mmCIF file with all atom_site columns, C-alpha atoms in Angstrom:
data_model
loop_
_atom_site.group_PDB
_atom_site.id
_atom_site.type_symbol
_atom_site.label_atom_id
_atom_site.label_alt_id
_atom_site.label_comp_id
_atom_site.label_asym_id
_atom_site.label_entity_id
_atom_site.label_seq_id
_atom_site.pdbx_PDB_ins_code
_atom_site.Cartn_x
_atom_site.Cartn_y
_atom_site.Cartn_z
_atom_site.occupancy
_atom_site.B_iso_or_equiv
_atom_site.pdbx_formal_charge
_atom_site.auth_seq_id
_atom_site.auth_comp_id
_atom_site.auth_asym_id
_atom_site.auth_atom_id
_atom_site.pdbx_PDB_model_num
ATOM 1   C CA . UNK A 1 1   ? 52.921 91.865  228.758 1.00 78.00 ? 1   UNK A CA 1
ATOM 2   C CA . UNK A 1 2   ? 49.694 92.827  226.707 1.00 87.00 ? 2   UNK A CA 1
ATOM 3   C CA . UNK A 1 3   ? 52.490 93.683  223.114 1.00 89.00 ? 3   UNK A CA 1
ATOM 4   C CA . UNK A 1 4   ? 49.736 94.542  220.470 1.00 93.00 ? 4   UNK A CA 1
ATOM 5   C CA . UNK A 1 5   ? 46.429 94.165  220.211 1.00 95.00 ? 5   UNK A CA 1
ATOM 6   C CA . UNK A 1 6   ? 43.848 93.694  217.069 1.00 95.00 ? 6   UNK A CA 1
ATOM 7   C CA . UNK A 1 7   ? 40.641 93.930  217.055 1.00 96.00 ? 7   UNK A CA 1
ATOM 8   C CA . UNK A 1 8   ? 37.209 95.725  216.550 1.00 96.00 ? 8   UNK A CA 1
ATOM 9   C CA . UNK A 1 9   ? 36.857 99.171  217.819 1.00 96.00 ? 9   UNK A CA 1
ATOM 10  C CA . UNK A 1 10  ? 33.506 99.386  219.940 1.00 97.00 ? 10  UNK A CA 1
ATOM 11  C CA . UNK A 1 11  ? 33.949 103.248 221.535 1.00 96.00 ? 11  UNK A CA 1
ATOM 12  C CA . UNK A 1 12  ? 35.904 106.398 221.173 1.00 95.00 ? 12  UNK A CA 1
ATOM 13  C CA . UNK A 1 13  ? 36.015 108.534 224.069 1.00 92.00 ? 13  UNK A CA 1
ATOM 14  C CA . UNK A 1 14  ? 39.302 111.052 224.180 1.00 89.00 ? 14  UNK A CA 1
ATOM 15  C CA . UNK A 1 15  ? 41.692 109.762 225.100 1.00 90.00 ? 15  UNK A CA 1
ATOM 16  C CA . UNK A 1 16  ? 40.309 106.277 225.863 1.00 94.00 ? 16  UNK A CA 1
ATOM 17  C CA . UNK A 1 17  ? 39.514 104.060 223.737 1.00 95.00 ? 17  UNK A CA 1
ATOM 18  C CA . UNK A 1 18  ? 37.674 100.254 223.736 1.00 96.00 ? 18  UNK A CA 1
ATOM 19  C CA . UNK A 1 19  ? 39.007 97.212  221.694 1.00 97.00 ? 19  UNK A CA 1
ATOM 20  C CA . UNK A 1 20  ? 36.797 94.338  221.223 1.00 97.00 ? 20  UNK A CA 1
ATOM 21  C CA . UNK A 1 21  ? 39.068 91.369  220.855 1.00 96.00 ? 21  UNK A CA 1
ATOM 22  C CA . UNK A 1 22  ? 38.171 87.706  220.505 1.00 95.00 ? 22  UNK A CA 1
ATOM 23  C CA . UNK A 1 23  ? 34.938 89.067  223.584 1.00 95.00 ? 23  UNK A CA 1
ATOM 24  C CA . UNK A 1 24  ? 37.358 90.788  225.641 1.00 95.00 ? 24  UNK A CA 1
ATOM 25  C CA . UNK A 1 25  ? 37.459 94.664  226.124 1.00 96.00 ? 25  UNK A CA 1
ATOM 26  C CA . UNK A 1 26  ? 40.160 96.383  226.594 1.00 96.00 ? 26  UNK A CA 1
ATOM 27  C CA . UNK A 1 27  ? 40.145 99.796  227.998 1.00 96.00 ? 27  UNK A CA 1
ATOM 28  C CA . UNK A 1 28  ? 43.615 101.518 225.984 1.00 96.00 ? 28  UNK A CA 1
ATOM 29  C CA . UNK A 1 29  ? 44.672 104.825 226.309 1.00 96.00 ? 29  UNK A CA 1
ATOM 30  C CA . UNK A 1 30  ? 45.818 106.896 223.464 1.00 96.00 ? 30  UNK A CA 1
ATOM 31  C CA . UNK A 1 31  ? 47.731 109.730 222.638 1.00 95.00 ? 31  UNK A CA 1
ATOM 32  C CA . UNK A 1 32  ? 45.753 112.629 220.285 1.00 93.00 ? 32  UNK A CA 1
ATOM 33  C CA . UNK A 1 33  ? 48.102 112.228 217.439 1.00 90.00 ? 33  UNK A CA 1
ATOM 34  C CA . UNK A 1 34  ? 46.791 108.149 217.341 1.00 93.00 ? 34  UNK A CA 1
ATOM 35  C CA . UNK A 1 35  ? 42.954 109.141 217.984 1.00 93.00 ? 35  UNK A CA 1
ATOM 36  C CA . UNK A 1 36  ? 43.270 111.415 215.140 1.00 91.00 ? 36  UNK A CA 1
ATOM 37  C CA . UNK A 1 37  ? 44.273 108.367 213.031 1.00 91.00 ? 37  UNK A CA 1
ATOM 38  C CA . UNK A 1 38  ? 41.927 105.794 214.225 1.00 93.00 ? 38  UNK A CA 1
ATOM 39  C CA . UNK A 1 39  ? 39.441 104.048 212.138 1.00 93.00 ? 39  UNK A CA 1
ATOM 40  C CA . UNK A 1 40  ? 35.122 103.942 212.535 1.00 94.00 ? 40  UNK A CA 1
ATOM 41  C CA . UNK A 1 41  ? 33.325 102.668 215.584 1.00 95.00 ? 41  UNK A CA 1
ATOM 42  C CA . UNK A 1 42  ? 33.104 99.175  214.225 1.00 95.00 ? 42  UNK A CA 1
ATOM 43  C CA . UNK A 1 43  ? 35.868 98.668  212.175 1.00 96.00 ? 43  UNK A CA 1
ATOM 44  C CA . UNK A 1 44  ? 39.228 96.893  213.212 1.00 97.00 ? 44  UNK A CA 1
ATOM 45  C CA . UNK A 1 45  ? 42.235 98.473  214.364 1.00 96.00 ? 45  UNK A CA 1
ATOM 46  C CA . UNK A 1 46  ? 45.494 97.720  215.531 1.00 95.00 ? 46  UNK A CA 1
ATOM 47  C CA . UNK A 1 47  ? 47.320 99.454  218.320 1.00 96.00 ? 47  UNK A CA 1
ATOM 48  C CA . UNK A 1 48  ? 51.091 98.418  220.384 1.00 95.00 ? 48  UNK A CA 1
ATOM 49  C CA . UNK A 1 49  ? 50.625 98.927  223.389 1.00 96.00 ? 49  UNK A CA 1
ATOM 50  C CA . UNK A 1 50  ? 52.330 98.904  226.367 1.00 95.00 ? 50  UNK A CA 1
ATOM 51  C CA . UNK A 1 51  ? 51.129 97.580  229.683 1.00 94.00 ? 51  UNK A CA 1
ATOM 52  C CA . UNK A 1 52  ? 51.232 99.433  233.403 1.00 91.00 ? 52  UNK A CA 1
ATOM 53  C CA . UNK A 1 53  ? 50.613 97.656  236.668 1.00 90.00 ? 53  UNK A CA 1
ATOM 54  C CA . UNK A 1 54  ? 51.004 99.483  239.871 1.00 88.00 ? 54  UNK A CA 1
ATOM 55  C CA . UNK A 1 55  ? 49.315 98.861  242.876 1.00 92.00 ? 55  UNK A CA 1
ATOM 56  C CA . UNK A 1 56  ? 45.551 100.704 242.569 1.00 93.00 ? 56  UNK A CA 1
ATOM 57  C CA . UNK A 1 57  ? 45.448 99.964  237.770 1.00 90.00 ? 57  UNK A CA 1
ATOM 58  C CA . UNK A 1 58  ? 46.570 97.566  235.606 1.00 92.00 ? 58  UNK A CA 1
ATOM 59  C CA . UNK A 1 59  ? 47.128 100.229 232.498 1.00 94.00 ? 59  UNK A CA 1
ATOM 60  C CA . UNK A 1 60  ? 47.261 100.030 228.812 1.00 96.00 ? 60  UNK A CA 1
ATOM 61  C CA . UNK A 1 61  ? 48.791 102.657 226.739 1.00 96.00 ? 61  UNK A CA 1
ATOM 62  C CA . UNK A 1 62  ? 47.556 102.226 222.602 1.00 96.00 ? 62  UNK A CA 1
ATOM 63  C CA . UNK A 1 63  ? 49.574 103.742 220.002 1.00 96.00 ? 63  UNK A CA 1
ATOM 64  C CA . UNK A 1 64  ? 49.693 103.650 215.941 1.00 93.00 ? 64  UNK A CA 1
ATOM 65  C CA . UNK A 1 65  ? 52.832 102.484 215.180 1.00 92.00 ? 65  UNK A CA 1
ATOM 66  C CA . UNK A 1 66  ? 56.197 100.641 216.920 1.00 90.00 ? 66  UNK A CA 1
ATOM 67  C CA . UNK A 1 67  ? 58.027 104.299 217.193 1.00 90.00 ? 67  UNK A CA 1
ATOM 68  C CA . UNK A 1 68  ? 55.279 106.667 218.886 1.00 93.00 ? 68  UNK A CA 1
ATOM 69  C CA . UNK A 1 69  ? 55.421 103.499 221.141 1.00 93.00 ? 69  UNK A CA 1
ATOM 70  C CA . UNK A 1 70  ? 58.973 103.781 221.576 1.00 92.00 ? 70  UNK A CA 1
ATOM 71  C CA . UNK A 1 71  ? 58.974 107.819 221.979 1.00 93.00 ? 71  UNK A CA 1
ATOM 72  C CA . UNK A 1 72  ? 56.325 106.479 225.019 1.00 95.00 ? 72  UNK A CA 1
ATOM 73  C CA . UNK A 1 73  ? 58.902 104.060 227.054 1.00 93.00 ? 73  UNK A CA 1
ATOM 74  C CA . UNK A 1 74  ? 61.575 106.481 226.596 1.00 92.00 ? 74  UNK A CA 1
ATOM 75  C CA . UNK A 1 75  ? 59.569 109.589 227.969 1.00 93.00 ? 75  UNK A CA 1
ATOM 76  C CA . UNK A 1 76  ? 57.591 108.050 231.061 1.00 93.00 ? 76  UNK A CA 1
ATOM 77  C CA . UNK A 1 77  ? 61.697 106.597 232.077 1.00 91.00 ? 77  UNK A CA 1
ATOM 78  C CA . UNK A 1 78  ? 62.430 110.652 232.862 1.00 89.00 ? 78  UNK A CA 1
ATOM 79  C CA . UNK A 1 79  ? 62.894 110.689 237.049 1.00 85.00 ? 79  UNK A CA 1
ATOM 80  C CA . UNK A 1 80  ? 58.705 113.315 237.246 1.00 82.00 ? 80  UNK A CA 1
ATOM 81  C CA . UNK A 1 81  ? 57.236 112.057 234.069 1.00 89.00 ? 81  UNK A CA 1
ATOM 82  C CA . UNK A 1 82  ? 54.448 109.651 234.489 1.00 90.00 ? 82  UNK A CA 1
ATOM 83  C CA . UNK A 1 83  ? 52.578 107.920 231.778 1.00 91.00 ? 83  UNK A CA 1
ATOM 84  C CA . UNK A 1 84  ? 49.714 110.786 231.718 1.00 91.00 ? 84  UNK A CA 1
ATOM 85  C CA . UNK A 1 85  ? 52.833 113.690 231.255 1.00 92.00 ? 85  UNK A CA 1
ATOM 86  C CA . UNK A 1 86  ? 54.072 111.517 228.405 1.00 93.00 ? 86  UNK A CA 1
ATOM 87  C CA . UNK A 1 87  ? 50.549 111.131 226.347 1.00 94.00 ? 87  UNK A CA 1
ATOM 88  C CA . UNK A 1 88  ? 50.274 115.214 226.802 1.00 92.00 ? 88  UNK A CA 1
ATOM 89  C CA . UNK A 1 89  ? 53.471 116.000 225.118 1.00 93.00 ? 89  UNK A CA 1
ATOM 90  C CA . UNK A 1 90  ? 52.761 112.603 221.975 1.00 93.00 ? 90  UNK A CA 1
ATOM 91  C CA . UNK A 1 91  ? 49.262 113.909 222.051 1.00 92.00 ? 91  UNK A CA 1
ATOM 92  C CA . UNK A 1 92  ? 50.700 118.123 222.188 1.00 90.00 ? 92  UNK A CA 1
ATOM 93  C CA . UNK A 1 93  ? 53.372 117.196 219.461 1.00 90.00 ? 93  UNK A CA 1
ATOM 94  C CA . UNK A 1 94  ? 54.654 115.150 216.499 1.00 88.00 ? 94  UNK A CA 1
ATOM 95  C CA . UNK A 1 95  ? 57.466 112.952 216.690 1.00 88.00 ? 95  UNK A CA 1
ATOM 96  C CA . UNK A 1 96  ? 59.948 114.805 214.644 1.00 87.00 ? 96  UNK A CA 1
ATOM 97  C CA . UNK A 1 97  ? 58.643 118.604 215.949 1.00 86.00 ? 97  UNK A CA 1
ATOM 98  C CA . UNK A 1 98  ? 59.838 116.566 219.491 1.00 90.00 ? 98  UNK A CA 1
ATOM 99  C CA . UNK A 1 99  ? 62.594 115.185 218.830 1.00 87.00 ? 99  UNK A CA 1
ATOM 100 C CA . UNK A 1 100 ? 63.846 118.678 216.731 1.00 85.00 ? 100 UNK A CA 1
ATOM 101 C CA . UNK A 1 101 ? 63.578 120.610 219.897 1.00 86.00 ? 101 UNK A CA 1
ATOM 102 C CA . UNK A 1 102 ? 65.188 117.878 221.716 1.00 86.00 ? 102 UNK A CA 1
ATOM 103 C CA . UNK A 1 103 ? 68.325 118.127 218.603 1.00 84.00 ? 103 UNK A CA 1
ATOM 104 C CA . UNK A 1 104 ? 68.601 122.199 219.191 1.00 84.00 ? 104 UNK A CA 1
ATOM 105 C CA . UNK A 1 105 ? 67.894 122.154 223.007 1.00 84.00 ? 105 UNK A CA 1
ATOM 106 C CA . UNK A 1 106 ? 64.306 124.066 222.617 1.00 85.00 ? 106 UNK A CA 1
ATOM 107 C CA . UNK A 1 107 ? 63.066 124.007 225.932 1.00 87.00 ? 107 UNK A CA 1
ATOM 108 C CA . UNK A 1 108 ? 59.980 126.392 224.977 1.00 88.00 ? 108 UNK A CA 1
ATOM 109 C CA . UNK A 1 109 ? 58.379 124.426 222.537 1.00 87.00 ? 109 UNK A CA 1
ATOM 110 C CA . UNK A 1 110 ? 57.771 121.659 225.567 1.00 90.00 ? 110 UNK A CA 1
ATOM 111 C CA . UNK A 1 111 ? 56.951 124.376 227.894 1.00 89.00 ? 111 UNK A CA 1
ATOM 112 C CA . UNK A 1 112 ? 54.069 124.932 224.853 1.00 89.00 ? 112 UNK A CA 1
ATOM 113 C CA . UNK A 1 113 ? 52.363 121.669 225.919 1.00 87.00 ? 113 UNK A CA 1
ATOM 114 C CA . UNK A 1 114 ? 49.664 121.423 228.600 1.00 86.00 ? 114 UNK A CA 1
ATOM 115 C CA . UNK A 1 115 ? 51.658 120.125 232.328 1.00 83.00 ? 115 UNK A CA 1
ATOM 116 C CA . UNK A 1 116 ? 55.107 120.682 231.696 1.00 88.00 ? 116 UNK A CA 1
ATOM 117 C CA . UNK A 1 117 ? 56.852 123.455 233.431 1.00 88.00 ? 117 UNK A CA 1
ATOM 118 C CA . UNK A 1 118 ? 59.893 125.149 232.692 1.00 89.00 ? 118 UNK A CA 1
ATOM 119 C CA . UNK A 1 119 ? 62.260 122.996 235.317 1.00 89.00 ? 119 UNK A CA 1
ATOM 120 C CA . UNK A 1 120 ? 60.661 119.678 233.327 1.00 88.00 ? 120 UNK A CA 1
ATOM 121 C CA . UNK A 1 121 ? 60.851 120.783 229.653 1.00 89.00 ? 121 UNK A CA 1
ATOM 122 C CA . UNK A 1 122 ? 64.769 121.483 230.569 1.00 89.00 ? 122 UNK A CA 1
ATOM 123 C CA . UNK A 1 123 ? 64.765 117.952 232.582 1.00 89.00 ? 123 UNK A CA 1
ATOM 124 C CA . UNK A 1 124 ? 63.103 116.216 229.979 1.00 90.00 ? 124 UNK A CA 1
ATOM 125 C CA . UNK A 1 125 ? 65.801 117.904 226.819 1.00 88.00 ? 125 UNK A CA 1
ATOM 126 C CA . UNK A 1 126 ? 68.619 116.687 228.992 1.00 88.00 ? 126 UNK A CA 1
ATOM 127 C CA . UNK A 1 127 ? 67.711 113.590 229.410 1.00 89.00 ? 127 UNK A CA 1
ATOM 128 C CA . UNK A 1 128 ? 65.948 112.532 225.905 1.00 88.00 ? 128 UNK A CA 1
ATOM 129 C CA . UNK A 1 129 ? 69.582 113.906 223.774 1.00 83.00 ? 129 UNK A CA 1
ATOM 130 C CA . UNK A 1 130 ? 71.731 111.384 222.427 1.00 77.00 ? 130 UNK A CA 1
ATOM 131 C CA . UNK A 1 131 ? 68.179 109.558 222.910 1.00 78.00 ? 131 UNK A CA 1
ATOM 132 C CA . UNK A 1 132 ? 66.080 110.885 220.870 1.00 71.00 ? 132 UNK A CA 1
ATOM 133 C CA . UNK A 1 133 ? 67.504 113.378 218.753 1.00 49.00 ? 133 UNK A CA 1
ATOM 134 C CA . UNK A 1 134 ? 70.619 111.830 217.038 1.00 46.00 ? 134 UNK A CA 1
ATOM 135 C CA . UNK A 1 135 ? 68.827 109.209 216.649 1.00 45.00 ? 135 UNK A CA 1
ATOM 136 C CA . UNK A 1 136 ? 65.119 110.605 214.868 1.00 45.00 ? 136 UNK A CA 1
ATOM 137 C CA . UNK A 1 137 ? 65.948 115.060 214.473 1.00 40.00 ? 137 UNK A CA 1
ATOM 138 C CA . UNK A 1 138 ? 68.828 115.065 211.412 1.00 41.00 ? 138 UNK A CA 1
ATOM 139 C CA . UNK A 1 139 ? 66.599 112.218 209.328 1.00 42.00 ? 139 UNK A CA 1
ATOM 140 C CA . UNK A 1 140 ? 62.664 113.428 209.814 1.00 41.00 ? 140 UNK A CA 1
ATOM 141 C CA . UNK A 1 141 ? 63.236 117.060 210.913 1.00 41.00 ? 141 UNK A CA 1
ATOM 142 C CA . UNK A 1 142 ? 62.962 118.697 207.605 1.00 40.00 ? 142 UNK A CA 1
ATOM 143 C CA . UNK A 1 143 ? 61.461 116.268 205.834 1.00 42.00 ? 143 UNK A CA 1
ATOM 144 C CA . UNK A 1 144 ? 59.747 119.075 203.343 1.00 42.00 ? 144 UNK A CA 1
ATOM 145 C CA . UNK A 1 145 ? 62.459 118.383 200.340 1.00 47.00 ? 145 UNK A CA 1
ATOM 146 C CA . UNK A 1 146 ? 64.891 116.261 199.307 1.00 62.00 ? 146 UNK A CA 1
ATOM 147 C CA . UNK A 1 147 ? 67.593 118.820 198.297 1.00 74.00 ? 147 UNK A CA 1
ATOM 148 C CA . UNK A 1 148 ? 66.828 120.235 201.905 1.00 75.00 ? 148 UNK A CA 1
ATOM 149 C CA . UNK A 1 149 ? 67.529 116.480 202.757 1.00 73.00 ? 149 UNK A CA 1
ATOM 150 C CA . UNK A 1 150 ? 70.988 116.366 201.255 1.00 76.00 ? 150 UNK A CA 1
ATOM 151 C CA . UNK A 1 151 ? 71.587 119.977 201.550 1.00 81.00 ? 151 UNK A CA 1
ATOM 152 C CA . UNK A 1 152 ? 71.181 118.851 205.903 1.00 77.00 ? 152 UNK A CA 1
ATOM 153 C CA . UNK A 1 153 ? 72.775 115.615 205.416 1.00 74.00 ? 153 UNK A CA 1
ATOM 154 C CA . UNK A 1 154 ? 76.021 117.053 203.935 1.00 77.00 ? 154 UNK A CA 1
ATOM 155 C CA . UNK A 1 155 ? 77.050 120.022 206.439 1.00 79.00 ? 155 UNK A CA 1
ATOM 156 C CA . UNK A 1 156 ? 76.576 116.893 208.954 1.00 77.00 ? 156 UNK A CA 1
ATOM 157 C CA . UNK A 1 157 ? 79.191 115.429 206.977 1.00 75.00 ? 157 UNK A CA 1
ATOM 158 C CA . UNK A 1 158 ? 81.610 118.162 207.040 1.00 79.00 ? 158 UNK A CA 1
ATOM 159 C CA . UNK A 1 159 ? 81.312 117.448 210.626 1.00 78.00 ? 159 UNK A CA 1
ATOM 160 C CA . UNK A 1 160 ? 79.123 120.026 211.529 1.00 80.00 ? 160 UNK A CA 1
ATOM 161 C CA . UNK A 1 161 ? 76.874 118.899 214.765 1.00 79.00 ? 161 UNK A CA 1
ATOM 162 C CA . UNK A 1 162 ? 73.198 118.945 213.949 1.00 75.00 ? 162 UNK A CA 1
ATOM 163 C CA . UNK A 1 163 ? 72.067 121.619 215.839 1.00 79.00 ? 163 UNK A CA 1
ATOM 164 C CA . UNK A 1 164 ? 74.878 124.260 213.632 1.00 82.00 ? 164 UNK A CA 1
ATOM 165 C CA . UNK A 1 165 ? 73.328 122.473 210.715 1.00 79.00 ? 165 UNK A CA 1
ATOM 166 C CA . UNK A 1 166 ? 69.312 122.725 211.043 1.00 81.00 ? 166 UNK A CA 1
ATOM 167 C CA . UNK A 1 167 ? 70.322 126.079 212.244 1.00 84.00 ? 167 UNK A CA 1
ATOM 168 C CA . UNK A 1 168 ? 72.641 127.172 209.083 1.00 85.00 ? 168 UNK A CA 1
ATOM 169 C CA . UNK A 1 169 ? 69.314 124.835 206.551 1.00 82.00 ? 169 UNK A CA 1
ATOM 170 C CA . UNK A 1 170 ? 66.727 127.515 207.773 1.00 83.00 ? 170 UNK A CA 1
ATOM 171 C CA . UNK A 1 171 ? 68.917 129.799 206.438 1.00 86.00 ? 171 UNK A CA 1
ATOM 172 C CA . UNK A 1 172 ? 68.851 128.620 202.755 1.00 84.00 ? 172 UNK A CA 1
ATOM 173 C CA . UNK A 1 173 ? 65.565 129.371 200.543 1.00 82.00 ? 173 UNK A CA 1
ATOM 174 C CA . UNK A 1 174 ? 63.367 126.709 200.293 1.00 74.00 ? 174 UNK A CA 1
ATOM 175 C CA . UNK A 1 175 ? 63.615 125.930 196.040 1.00 75.00 ? 175 UNK A CA 1
ATOM 176 C CA . UNK A 1 176 ? 67.399 126.250 196.204 1.00 79.00 ? 176 UNK A CA 1
ATOM 177 C CA . UNK A 1 177 ? 68.924 123.088 194.746 1.00 81.00 ? 177 UNK A CA 1
ATOM 178 C CA . UNK A 1 178 ? 71.719 121.294 196.441 1.00 81.00 ? 178 UNK A CA 1
ATOM 179 C CA . UNK A 1 179 ? 74.828 123.076 195.613 1.00 83.00 ? 179 UNK A CA 1
ATOM 180 C CA . UNK A 1 180 ? 73.150 126.520 196.139 1.00 86.00 ? 180 UNK A CA 1
ATOM 181 C CA . UNK A 1 181 ? 72.582 125.482 199.074 1.00 83.00 ? 181 UNK A CA 1
ATOM 182 C CA . UNK A 1 182 ? 75.270 124.109 200.648 1.00 85.00 ? 182 UNK A CA 1
ATOM 183 C CA . UNK A 1 183 ? 77.607 126.840 199.767 1.00 86.00 ? 183 UNK A CA 1
ATOM 184 C CA . UNK A 1 184 ? 74.225 129.462 201.868 1.00 87.00 ? 184 UNK A CA 1
ATOM 185 C CA . UNK A 1 185 ? 74.437 126.778 204.412 1.00 85.00 ? 185 UNK A CA 1
ATOM 186 C CA . UNK A 1 186 ? 78.089 127.306 204.942 1.00 87.00 ? 186 UNK A CA 1
ATOM 187 C CA . UNK A 1 187 ? 78.439 131.112 204.099 1.00 87.00 ? 187 UNK A CA 1
ATOM 188 C CA . UNK A 1 188 ? 76.252 131.317 206.979 1.00 86.00 ? 188 UNK A CA 1
ATOM 189 C CA . UNK A 1 189 ? 78.318 128.983 209.271 1.00 85.00 ? 189 UNK A CA 1
ATOM 190 C CA . UNK A 1 190 ? 81.130 131.179 208.367 1.00 85.00 ? 190 UNK A CA 1
ATOM 191 C CA . UNK A 1 191 ? 79.740 134.192 209.530 1.00 78.00 ? 191 UNK A CA 1
ATOM 192 C CA . UNK A 1 192 ? 78.360 132.690 213.243 1.00 65.00 ? 192 UNK A CA 1
#
């Protein structure tokens, strides 16, 4: 299997790239999140890859980092989600946004991605729960301020779920300090 490509970027035709690796040109499909961060044509590029071998084709998918590839692999394990749909999801939302949608079970955010209907969105949320939300949701969902992540971690440490903590965090003003933020979040949780 091909797990990584390092070579010269020859062509960029969204969502496909042509990468020259010592004289061999590899056609690689990438999500738009990777595409926007690519170097210019003629420059060196490194991609983490996933190879899919089907009866009628050998396909290569590339990603800017290992985390993106891992999420892609989680997505294609889900019944009814193929590689094209997984690329569409990664093109339509960031990994922290996807993780937060899974943590909060918000199907509405997934339905906004082209090619994702209500039933597919609900299946994605169900299948990814605990696989994506728990791993990525708490730590990366709100990288806005250190104080906010401290407040979020404190609420989780107090026994609140990720979903409850994130909802309570939304009631805390952006500039609030950690101790004031925790107090305000706890007040919001006690009212709910």
